[in-house]
Coordinates of N, CA and C in Angstrom, one line a residue:
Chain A
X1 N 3.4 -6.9 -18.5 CA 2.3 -6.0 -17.9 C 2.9 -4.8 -17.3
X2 N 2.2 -4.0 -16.7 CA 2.3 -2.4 -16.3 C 2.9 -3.2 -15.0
X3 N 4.2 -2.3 -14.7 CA 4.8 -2.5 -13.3 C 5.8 -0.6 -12.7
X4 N 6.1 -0.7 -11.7 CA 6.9 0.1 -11.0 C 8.1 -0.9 -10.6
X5 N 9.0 -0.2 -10.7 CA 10.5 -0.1 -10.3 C 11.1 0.3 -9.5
X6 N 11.6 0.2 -8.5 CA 12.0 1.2 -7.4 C 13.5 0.4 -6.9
X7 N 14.1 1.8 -7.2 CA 16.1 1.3 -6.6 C 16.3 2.9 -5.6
X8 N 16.9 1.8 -4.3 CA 17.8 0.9 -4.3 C 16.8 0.0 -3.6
X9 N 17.1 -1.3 -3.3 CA 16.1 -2.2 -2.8 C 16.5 -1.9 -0.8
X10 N 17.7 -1.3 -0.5 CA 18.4 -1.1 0.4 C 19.4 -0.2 0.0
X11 N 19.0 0.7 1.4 CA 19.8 2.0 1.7 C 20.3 2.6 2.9
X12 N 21.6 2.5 3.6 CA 22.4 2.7 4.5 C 22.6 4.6 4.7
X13 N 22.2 5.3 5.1 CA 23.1 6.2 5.2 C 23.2 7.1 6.1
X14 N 24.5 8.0 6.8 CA 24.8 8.6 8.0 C 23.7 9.7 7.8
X15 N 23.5 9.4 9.5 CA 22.6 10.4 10.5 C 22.9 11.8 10.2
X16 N 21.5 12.7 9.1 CA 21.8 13.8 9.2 C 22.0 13.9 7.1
X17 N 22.7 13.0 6.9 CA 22.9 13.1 5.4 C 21.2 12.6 4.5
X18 N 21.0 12.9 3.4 CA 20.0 12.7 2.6 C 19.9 11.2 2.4
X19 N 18.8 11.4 2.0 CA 18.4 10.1 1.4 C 17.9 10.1 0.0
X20 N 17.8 9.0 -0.8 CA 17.2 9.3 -2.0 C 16.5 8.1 -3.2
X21 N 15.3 7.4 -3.2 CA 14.7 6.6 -3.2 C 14.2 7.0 -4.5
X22 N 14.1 6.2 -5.6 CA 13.9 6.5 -7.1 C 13.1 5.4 -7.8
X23 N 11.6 5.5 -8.3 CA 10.6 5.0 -9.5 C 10.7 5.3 -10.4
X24 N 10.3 4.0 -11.1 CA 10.1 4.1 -12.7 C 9.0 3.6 -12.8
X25 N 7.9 4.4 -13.4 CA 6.4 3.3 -13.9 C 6.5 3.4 -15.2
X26 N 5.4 2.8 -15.7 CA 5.4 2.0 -17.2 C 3.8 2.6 -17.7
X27 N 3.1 2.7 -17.2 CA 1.8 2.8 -17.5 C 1.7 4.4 -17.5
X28 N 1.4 4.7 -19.3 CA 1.6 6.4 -19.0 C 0.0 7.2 -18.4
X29 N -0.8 6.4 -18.1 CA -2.2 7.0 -17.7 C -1.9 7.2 -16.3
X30 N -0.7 6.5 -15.7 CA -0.8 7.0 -14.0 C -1.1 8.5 -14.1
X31 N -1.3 8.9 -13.0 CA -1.8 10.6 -12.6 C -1.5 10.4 -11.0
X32 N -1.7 10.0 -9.9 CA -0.8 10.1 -8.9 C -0.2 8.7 -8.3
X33 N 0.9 9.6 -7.5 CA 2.1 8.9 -7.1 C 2.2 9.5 -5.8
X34 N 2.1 8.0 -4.6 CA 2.2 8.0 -3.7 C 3.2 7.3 -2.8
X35 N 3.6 7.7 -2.0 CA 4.7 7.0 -1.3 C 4.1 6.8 0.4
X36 N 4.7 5.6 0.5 CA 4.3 5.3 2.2 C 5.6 4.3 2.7
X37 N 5.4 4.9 4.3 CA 6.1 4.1 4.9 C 6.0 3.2 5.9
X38 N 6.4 1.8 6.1 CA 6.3 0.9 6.6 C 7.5 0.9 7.6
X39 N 6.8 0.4 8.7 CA 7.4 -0.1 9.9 C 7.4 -1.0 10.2
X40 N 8.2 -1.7 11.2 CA 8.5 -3.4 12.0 C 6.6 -3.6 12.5
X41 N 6.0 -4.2 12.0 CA 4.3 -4.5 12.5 C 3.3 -4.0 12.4
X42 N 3.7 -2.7 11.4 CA 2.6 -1.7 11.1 C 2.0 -2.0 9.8
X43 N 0.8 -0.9 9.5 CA 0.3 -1.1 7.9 C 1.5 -0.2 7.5
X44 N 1.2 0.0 6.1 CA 2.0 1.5 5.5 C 1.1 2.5 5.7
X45 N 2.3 3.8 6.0 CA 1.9 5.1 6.1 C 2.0 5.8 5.5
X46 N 1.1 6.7 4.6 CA 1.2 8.1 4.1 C 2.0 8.5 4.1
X47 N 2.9 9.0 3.6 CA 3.8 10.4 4.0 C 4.0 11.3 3.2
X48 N 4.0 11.4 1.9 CA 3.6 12.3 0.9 C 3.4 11.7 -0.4
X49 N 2.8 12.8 -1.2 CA 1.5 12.1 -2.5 C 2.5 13.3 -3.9
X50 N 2.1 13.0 -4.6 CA 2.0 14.2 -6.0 C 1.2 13.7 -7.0
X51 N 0.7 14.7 -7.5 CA 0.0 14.7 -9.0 C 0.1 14.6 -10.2
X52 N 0.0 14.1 -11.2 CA 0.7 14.4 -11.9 C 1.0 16.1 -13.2
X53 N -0.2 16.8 -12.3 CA -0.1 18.1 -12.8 C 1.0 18.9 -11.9
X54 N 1.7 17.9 -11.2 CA 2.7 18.8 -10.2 C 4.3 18.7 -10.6
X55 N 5.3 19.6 -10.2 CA 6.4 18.6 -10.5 C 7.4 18.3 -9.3
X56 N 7.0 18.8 -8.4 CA 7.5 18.8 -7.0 C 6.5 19.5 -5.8
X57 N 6.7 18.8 -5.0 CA 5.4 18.8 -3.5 C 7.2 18.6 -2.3
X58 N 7.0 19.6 -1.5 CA 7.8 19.6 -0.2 C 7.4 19.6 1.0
X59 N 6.9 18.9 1.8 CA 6.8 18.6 3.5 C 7.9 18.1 4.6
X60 N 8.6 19.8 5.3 CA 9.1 18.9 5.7 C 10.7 18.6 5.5
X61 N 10.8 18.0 5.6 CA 12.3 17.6 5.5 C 12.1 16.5 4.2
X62 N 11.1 16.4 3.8 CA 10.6 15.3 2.7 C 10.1 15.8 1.3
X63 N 10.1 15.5 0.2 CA 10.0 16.1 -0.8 C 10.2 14.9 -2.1
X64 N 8.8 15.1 -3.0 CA 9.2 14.4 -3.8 C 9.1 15.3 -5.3
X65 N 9.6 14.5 -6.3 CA 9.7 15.2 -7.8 C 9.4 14.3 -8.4
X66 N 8.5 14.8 -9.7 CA 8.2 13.6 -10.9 C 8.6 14.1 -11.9
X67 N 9.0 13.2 -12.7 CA 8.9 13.8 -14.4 C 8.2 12.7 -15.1
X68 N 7.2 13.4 -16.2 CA 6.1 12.4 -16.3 C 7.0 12.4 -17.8
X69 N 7.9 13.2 -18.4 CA 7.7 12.4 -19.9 C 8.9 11.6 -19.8
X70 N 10.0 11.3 -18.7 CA 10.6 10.0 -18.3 C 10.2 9.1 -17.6
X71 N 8.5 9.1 -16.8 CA 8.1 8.5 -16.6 C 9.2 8.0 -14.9
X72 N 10.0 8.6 -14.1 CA 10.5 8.9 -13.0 C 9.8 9.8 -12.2
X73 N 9.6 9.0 -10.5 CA 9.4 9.7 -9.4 C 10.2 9.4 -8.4
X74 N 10.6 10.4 -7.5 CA 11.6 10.3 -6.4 C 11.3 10.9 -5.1
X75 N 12.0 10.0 -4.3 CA 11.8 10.4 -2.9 C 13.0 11.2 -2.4
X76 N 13.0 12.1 -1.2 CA 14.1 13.1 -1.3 C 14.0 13.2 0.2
X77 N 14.8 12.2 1.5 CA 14.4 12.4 2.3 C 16.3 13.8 2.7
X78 N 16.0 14.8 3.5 CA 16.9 15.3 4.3 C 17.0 15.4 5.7
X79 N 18.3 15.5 5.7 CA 18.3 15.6 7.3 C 18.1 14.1 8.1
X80 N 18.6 12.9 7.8 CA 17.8 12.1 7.7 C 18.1 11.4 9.5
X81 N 17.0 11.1 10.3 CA 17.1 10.7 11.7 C 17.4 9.5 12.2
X82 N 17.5 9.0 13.0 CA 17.1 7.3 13.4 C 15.2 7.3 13.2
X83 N 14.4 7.8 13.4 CA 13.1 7.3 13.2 C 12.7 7.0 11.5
X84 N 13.7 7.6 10.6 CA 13.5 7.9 9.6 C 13.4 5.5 8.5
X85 N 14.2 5.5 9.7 CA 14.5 4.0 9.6 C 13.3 3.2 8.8
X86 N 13.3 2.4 7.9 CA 11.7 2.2 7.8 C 12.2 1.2 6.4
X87 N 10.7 1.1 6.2 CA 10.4 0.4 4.6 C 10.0 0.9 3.9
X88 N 10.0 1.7 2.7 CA 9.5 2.8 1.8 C 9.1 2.2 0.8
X89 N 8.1 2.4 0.2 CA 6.7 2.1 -1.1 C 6.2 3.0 -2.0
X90 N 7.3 3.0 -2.9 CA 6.3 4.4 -4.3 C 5.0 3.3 -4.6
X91 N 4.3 4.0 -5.5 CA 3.4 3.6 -6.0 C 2.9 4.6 -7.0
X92 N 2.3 4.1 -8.1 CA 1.8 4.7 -9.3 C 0.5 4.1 -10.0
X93 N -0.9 5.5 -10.2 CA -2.1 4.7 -9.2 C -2.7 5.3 -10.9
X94 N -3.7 4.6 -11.7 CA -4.9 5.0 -12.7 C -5.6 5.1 -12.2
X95 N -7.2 5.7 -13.2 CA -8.4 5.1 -12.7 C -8.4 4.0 -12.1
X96 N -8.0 2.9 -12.7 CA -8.6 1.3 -12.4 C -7.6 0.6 -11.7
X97 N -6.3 1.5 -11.2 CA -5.3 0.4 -9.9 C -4.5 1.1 -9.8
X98 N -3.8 0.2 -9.2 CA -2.4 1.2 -8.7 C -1.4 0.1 -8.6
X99 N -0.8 0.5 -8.3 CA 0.7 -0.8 -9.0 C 2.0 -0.3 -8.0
X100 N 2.1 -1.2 -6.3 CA 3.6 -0.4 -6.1 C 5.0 -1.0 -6.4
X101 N 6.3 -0.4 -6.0 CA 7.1 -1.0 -6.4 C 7.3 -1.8 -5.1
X102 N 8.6 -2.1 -5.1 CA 8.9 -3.4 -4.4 C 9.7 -3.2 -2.9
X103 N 9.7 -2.1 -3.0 CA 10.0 -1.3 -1.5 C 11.6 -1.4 -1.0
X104 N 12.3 -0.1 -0.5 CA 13.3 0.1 -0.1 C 13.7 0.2 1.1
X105 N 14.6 -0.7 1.8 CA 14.6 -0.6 3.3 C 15.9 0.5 3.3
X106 N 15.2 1.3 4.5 CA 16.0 2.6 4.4 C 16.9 2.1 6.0
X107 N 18.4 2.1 6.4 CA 18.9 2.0 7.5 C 19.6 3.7 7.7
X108 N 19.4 4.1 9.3 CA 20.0 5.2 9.1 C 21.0 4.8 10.0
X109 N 22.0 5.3 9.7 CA 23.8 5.0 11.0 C 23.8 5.8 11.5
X110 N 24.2 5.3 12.7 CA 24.2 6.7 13.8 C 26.0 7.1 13.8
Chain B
X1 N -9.9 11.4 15.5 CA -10.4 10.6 14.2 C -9.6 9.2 14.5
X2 N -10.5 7.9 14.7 CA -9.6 6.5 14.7 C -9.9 6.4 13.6
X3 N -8.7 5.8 13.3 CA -7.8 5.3 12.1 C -8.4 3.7 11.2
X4 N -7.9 3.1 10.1 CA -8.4 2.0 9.7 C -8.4 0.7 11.1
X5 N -9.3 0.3 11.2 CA -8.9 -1.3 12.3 C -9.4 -2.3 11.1
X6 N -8.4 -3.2 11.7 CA -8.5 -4.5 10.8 C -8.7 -5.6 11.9
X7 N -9.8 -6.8 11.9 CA -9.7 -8.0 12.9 C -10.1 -9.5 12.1
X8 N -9.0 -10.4 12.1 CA -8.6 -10.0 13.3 C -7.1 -9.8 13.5
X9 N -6.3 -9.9 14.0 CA -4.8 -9.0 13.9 C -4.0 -10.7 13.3
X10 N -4.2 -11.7 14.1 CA -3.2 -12.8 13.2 C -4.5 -14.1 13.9
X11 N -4.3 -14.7 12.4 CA -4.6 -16.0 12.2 C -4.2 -17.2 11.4
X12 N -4.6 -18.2 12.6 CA -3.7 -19.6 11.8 C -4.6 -20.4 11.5
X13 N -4.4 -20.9 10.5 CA -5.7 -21.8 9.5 C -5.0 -22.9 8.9
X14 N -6.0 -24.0 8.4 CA -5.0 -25.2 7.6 C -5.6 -24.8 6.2
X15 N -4.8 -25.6 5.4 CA -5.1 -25.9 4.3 C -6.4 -26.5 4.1
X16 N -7.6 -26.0 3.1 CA -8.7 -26.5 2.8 C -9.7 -25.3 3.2
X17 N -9.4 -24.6 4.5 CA -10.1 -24.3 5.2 C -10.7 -22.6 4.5
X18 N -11.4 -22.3 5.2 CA -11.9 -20.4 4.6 C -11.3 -19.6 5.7
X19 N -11.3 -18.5 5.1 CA -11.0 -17.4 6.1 C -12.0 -16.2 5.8
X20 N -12.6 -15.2 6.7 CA -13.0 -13.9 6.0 C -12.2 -12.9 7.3
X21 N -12.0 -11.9 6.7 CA -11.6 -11.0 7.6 C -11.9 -9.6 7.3
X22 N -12.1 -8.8 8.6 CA -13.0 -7.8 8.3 C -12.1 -6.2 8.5
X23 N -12.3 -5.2 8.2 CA -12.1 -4.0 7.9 C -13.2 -2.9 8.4
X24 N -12.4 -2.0 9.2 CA -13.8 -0.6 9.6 C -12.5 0.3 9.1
X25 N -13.8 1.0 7.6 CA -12.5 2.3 7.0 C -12.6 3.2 8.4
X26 N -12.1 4.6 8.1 CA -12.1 5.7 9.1 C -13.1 6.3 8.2
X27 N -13.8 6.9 9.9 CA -15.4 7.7 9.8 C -15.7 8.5 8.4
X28 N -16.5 8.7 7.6 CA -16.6 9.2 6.8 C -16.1 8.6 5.1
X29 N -15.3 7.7 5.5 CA -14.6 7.1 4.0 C -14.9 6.0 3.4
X30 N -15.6 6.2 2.4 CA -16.9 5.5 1.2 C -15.8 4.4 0.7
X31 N -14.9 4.2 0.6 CA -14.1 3.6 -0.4 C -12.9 2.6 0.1
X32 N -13.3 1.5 0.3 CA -11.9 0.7 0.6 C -11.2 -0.8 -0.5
X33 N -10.1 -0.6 -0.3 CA -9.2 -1.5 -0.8 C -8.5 -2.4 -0.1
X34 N -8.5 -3.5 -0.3 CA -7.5 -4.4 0.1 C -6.5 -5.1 -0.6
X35 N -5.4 -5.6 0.1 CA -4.2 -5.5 -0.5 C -3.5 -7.2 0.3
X36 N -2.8 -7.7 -0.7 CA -1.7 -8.9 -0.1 C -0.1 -8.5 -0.2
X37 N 0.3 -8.4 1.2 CA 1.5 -8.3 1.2 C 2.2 -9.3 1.4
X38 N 3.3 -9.8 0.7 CA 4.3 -10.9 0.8 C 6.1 -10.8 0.7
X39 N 6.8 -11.0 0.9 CA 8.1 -10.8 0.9 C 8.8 -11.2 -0.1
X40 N 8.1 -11.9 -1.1 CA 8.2 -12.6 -2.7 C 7.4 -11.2 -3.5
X41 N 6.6 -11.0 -3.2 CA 5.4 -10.2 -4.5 C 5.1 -9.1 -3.7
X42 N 5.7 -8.8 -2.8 CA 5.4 -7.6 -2.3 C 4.1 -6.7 -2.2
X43 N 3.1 -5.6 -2.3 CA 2.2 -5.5 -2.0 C 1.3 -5.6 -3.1
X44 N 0.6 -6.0 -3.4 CA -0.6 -6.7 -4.3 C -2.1 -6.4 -4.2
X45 N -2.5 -5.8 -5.2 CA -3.8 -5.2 -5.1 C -4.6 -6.2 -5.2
X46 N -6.0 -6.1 -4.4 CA -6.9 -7.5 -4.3 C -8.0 -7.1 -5.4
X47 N -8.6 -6.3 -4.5 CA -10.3 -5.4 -5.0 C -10.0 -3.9 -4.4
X48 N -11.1 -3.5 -4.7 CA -11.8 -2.1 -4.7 C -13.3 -1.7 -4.2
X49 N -14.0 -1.3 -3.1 CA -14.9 -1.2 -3.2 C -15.4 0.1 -2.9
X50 N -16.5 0.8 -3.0 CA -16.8 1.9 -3.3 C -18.8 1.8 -3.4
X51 N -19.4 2.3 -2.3 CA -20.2 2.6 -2.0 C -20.9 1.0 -2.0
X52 N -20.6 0.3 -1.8 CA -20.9 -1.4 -1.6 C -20.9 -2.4 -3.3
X53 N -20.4 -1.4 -4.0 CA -20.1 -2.2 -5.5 C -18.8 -2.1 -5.4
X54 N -17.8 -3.5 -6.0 CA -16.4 -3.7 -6.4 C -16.5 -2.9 -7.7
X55 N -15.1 -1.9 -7.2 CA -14.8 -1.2 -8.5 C -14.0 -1.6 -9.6
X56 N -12.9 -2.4 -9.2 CA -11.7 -2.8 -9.8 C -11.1 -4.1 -8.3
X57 N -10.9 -5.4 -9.6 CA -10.1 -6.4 -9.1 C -9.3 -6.5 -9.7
X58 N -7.8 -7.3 -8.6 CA -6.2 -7.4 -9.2 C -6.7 -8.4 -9.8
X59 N -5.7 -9.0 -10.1 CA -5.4 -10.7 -10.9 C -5.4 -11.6 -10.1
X60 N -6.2 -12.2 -8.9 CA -6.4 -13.3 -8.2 C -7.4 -13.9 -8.5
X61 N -7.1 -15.2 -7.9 CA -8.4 -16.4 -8.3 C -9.4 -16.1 -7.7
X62 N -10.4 -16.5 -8.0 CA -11.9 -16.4 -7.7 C -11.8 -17.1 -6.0
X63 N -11.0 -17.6 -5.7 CA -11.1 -18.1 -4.4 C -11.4 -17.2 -3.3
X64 N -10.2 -15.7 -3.8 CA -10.7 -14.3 -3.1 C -11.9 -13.4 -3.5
X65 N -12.7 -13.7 -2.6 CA -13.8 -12.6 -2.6 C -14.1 -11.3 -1.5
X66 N -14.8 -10.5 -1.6 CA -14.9 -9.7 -1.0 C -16.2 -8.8 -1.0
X67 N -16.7 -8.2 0.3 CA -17.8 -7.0 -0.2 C -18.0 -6.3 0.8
X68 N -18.7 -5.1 0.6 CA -19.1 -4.1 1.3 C -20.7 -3.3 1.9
X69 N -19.7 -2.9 3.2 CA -21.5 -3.1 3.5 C -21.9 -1.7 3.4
X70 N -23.4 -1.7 4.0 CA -23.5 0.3 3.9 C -22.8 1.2 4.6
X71 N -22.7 0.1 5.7 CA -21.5 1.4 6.7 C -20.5 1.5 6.4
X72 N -20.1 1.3 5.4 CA -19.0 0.5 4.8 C -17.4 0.2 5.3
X73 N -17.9 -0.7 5.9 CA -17.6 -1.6 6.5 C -17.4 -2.5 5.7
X74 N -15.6 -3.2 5.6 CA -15.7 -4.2 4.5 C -15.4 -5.6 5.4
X75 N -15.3 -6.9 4.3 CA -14.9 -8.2 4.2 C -13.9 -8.4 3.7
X76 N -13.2 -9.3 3.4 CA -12.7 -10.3 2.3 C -12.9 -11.2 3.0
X77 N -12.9 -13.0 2.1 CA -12.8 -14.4 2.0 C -11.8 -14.4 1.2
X78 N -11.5 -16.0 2.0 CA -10.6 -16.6 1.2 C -11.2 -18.2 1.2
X79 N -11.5 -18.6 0.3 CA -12.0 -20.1 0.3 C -11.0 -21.1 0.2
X80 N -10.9 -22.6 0.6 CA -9.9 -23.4 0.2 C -8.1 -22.8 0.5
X81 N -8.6 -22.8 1.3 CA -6.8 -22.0 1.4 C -6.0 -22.6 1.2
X82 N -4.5 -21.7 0.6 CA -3.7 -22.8 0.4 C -2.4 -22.0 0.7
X83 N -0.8 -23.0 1.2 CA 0.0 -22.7 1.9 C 0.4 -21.3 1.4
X84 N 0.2 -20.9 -0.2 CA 0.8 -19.6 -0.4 C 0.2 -18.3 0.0
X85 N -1.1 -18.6 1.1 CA -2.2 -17.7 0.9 C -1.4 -17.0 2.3
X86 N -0.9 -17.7 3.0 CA 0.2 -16.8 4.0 C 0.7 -16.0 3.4
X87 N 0.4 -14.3 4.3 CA 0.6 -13.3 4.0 C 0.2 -11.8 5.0
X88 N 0.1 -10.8 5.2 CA -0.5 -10.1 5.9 C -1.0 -9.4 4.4
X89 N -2.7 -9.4 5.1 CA -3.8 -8.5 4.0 C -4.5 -7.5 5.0
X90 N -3.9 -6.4 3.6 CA -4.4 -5.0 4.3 C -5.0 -4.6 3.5
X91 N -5.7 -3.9 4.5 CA -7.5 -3.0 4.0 C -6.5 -1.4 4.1
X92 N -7.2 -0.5 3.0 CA -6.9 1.3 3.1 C -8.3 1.5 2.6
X93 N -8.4 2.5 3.5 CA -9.9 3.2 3.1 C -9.2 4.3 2.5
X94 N -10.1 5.4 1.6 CA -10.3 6.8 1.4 C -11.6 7.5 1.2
X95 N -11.9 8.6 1.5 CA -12.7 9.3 1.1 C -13.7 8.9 0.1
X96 N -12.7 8.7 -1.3 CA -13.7 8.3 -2.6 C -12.7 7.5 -3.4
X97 N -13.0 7.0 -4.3 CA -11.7 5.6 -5.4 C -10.8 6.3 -5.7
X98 N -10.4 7.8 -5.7 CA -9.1 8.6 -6.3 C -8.6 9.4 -5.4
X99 N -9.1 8.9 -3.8 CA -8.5 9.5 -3.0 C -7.3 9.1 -2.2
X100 N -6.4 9.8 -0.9 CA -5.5 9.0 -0.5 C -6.1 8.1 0.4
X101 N -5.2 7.2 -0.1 CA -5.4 5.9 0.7 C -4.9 6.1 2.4
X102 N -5.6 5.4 3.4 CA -5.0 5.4 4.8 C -5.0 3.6 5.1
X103 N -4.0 2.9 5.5 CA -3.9 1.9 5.5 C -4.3 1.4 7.0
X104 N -4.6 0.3 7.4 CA -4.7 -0.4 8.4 C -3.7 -1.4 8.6
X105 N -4.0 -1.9 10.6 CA -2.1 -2.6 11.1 C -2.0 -3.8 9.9
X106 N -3.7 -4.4 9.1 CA -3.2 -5.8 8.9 C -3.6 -7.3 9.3
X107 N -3.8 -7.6 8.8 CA -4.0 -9.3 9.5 C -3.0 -10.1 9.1
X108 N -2.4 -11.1 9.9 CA -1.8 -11.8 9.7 C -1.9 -13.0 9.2
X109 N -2.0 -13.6 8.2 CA -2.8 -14.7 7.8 C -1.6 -16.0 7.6
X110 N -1.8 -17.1 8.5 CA -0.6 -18.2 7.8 C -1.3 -19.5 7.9
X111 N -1.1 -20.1 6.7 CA -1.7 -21.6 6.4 C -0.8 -22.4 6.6
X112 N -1.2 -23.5 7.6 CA -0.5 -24.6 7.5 C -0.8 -26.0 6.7

């Protein structure tokens, strides 16, 4: 069946260095790709979207890029903080659903 | 603007038993989804609803149901519960079915 992919499943890295969180979907009718972030007890949050008529969207110290004919989207965090800490969720959405991957816990080191 | 609320925040239920739990999208937003999150299957699409008709349902049993009201204001059930149905289910409203999604804290759902 249609699935997303997302590596690394966990990600460590020093305070201030990048981050970098990478999808693969399967279903070529997706058209947008959303990412959200999860915290200790929260729902998931928003934090930036793209289209697939885009090929990069920047907010921020945050920024994502797609390439639709490899079928890869990525997350691009900089500067990266202790709040930055979290659970991260691509997702890749059709008309009729949306499909996320399996989420990457991001640790930042102080 | 308050945000999705979901109630009720955690519940404990036995096996056999039903559950429904309820969702208020944020002011203005015709369209909600709900979702099973698990640590095995990670986030999992349930339904879709959109102006009080389901748009689109995942691949779950008929056990899960769900509907929407005019204010739309949603539901889900869960009938016959069973130990795997432990999980937190979240409701995201949007605007309209191809809009962004805004998620709620969640319910906590565990069967014993």
């Amino acid at each position: 069946g249609e699935n997303v992919e997302q590596h690394p499943s966990t990600l460590s890295v020093q305070e201030g260095d990048s981050a970098v969180i990478k999808c693969t979907y399967s279903d070529s009718a997706s058209n947008y790709f959303p990412w959200y972030k999860q915290e200790l007890g929260k729902g998931p949050q928003l934090i930036i979207d793209i289209r697939s008529n885009v090929g990069e969207k920047k907010d921020q110290r945050i920024a994502v890029t797609l390439n639709k004919t490899a079928k890869h989207f990525s997350l691009h965090i900089t500067e990266t903080q202790p709040e930055d800490s979290a659970v991260y969720f691509c997702a890749a959405r059709t008309k009729d659903k949306i499909i996320f991957g399996k989420g990457t816990r991001l640790h930042i080191l102080p | 603007k308050a945000g999705v609320t979901q109630t009720p925040r955690y519940l404990i239920k036995t096996r056999g038993q039903q559950v429904t739990l309820s969702c208020s999208p944020i002011s203005g937003h015709r369209s909600v989804s709900w979702y099973q999150q698990t640590p095995g299957q990670g986030l999992q699409f349930l339904f879709e609803y959109f102006s009080e008709t389901q748009r689109n349902k995942g691949n779950f049993p008929g056990r899960f149901s769900g509907r929407q009201f005019s204010n739309s204001r949603s539901e889900m059930n869960v009938s016959t519960l069973e130990l795997g149905d432990s999980a937190l289910y979240l409701c995201a409203s949007s605007m309209g079915p191809a809009g962004e999604q805004y998620f709620g804290p969640g319910t906590r759902l565990t069967v014993t």
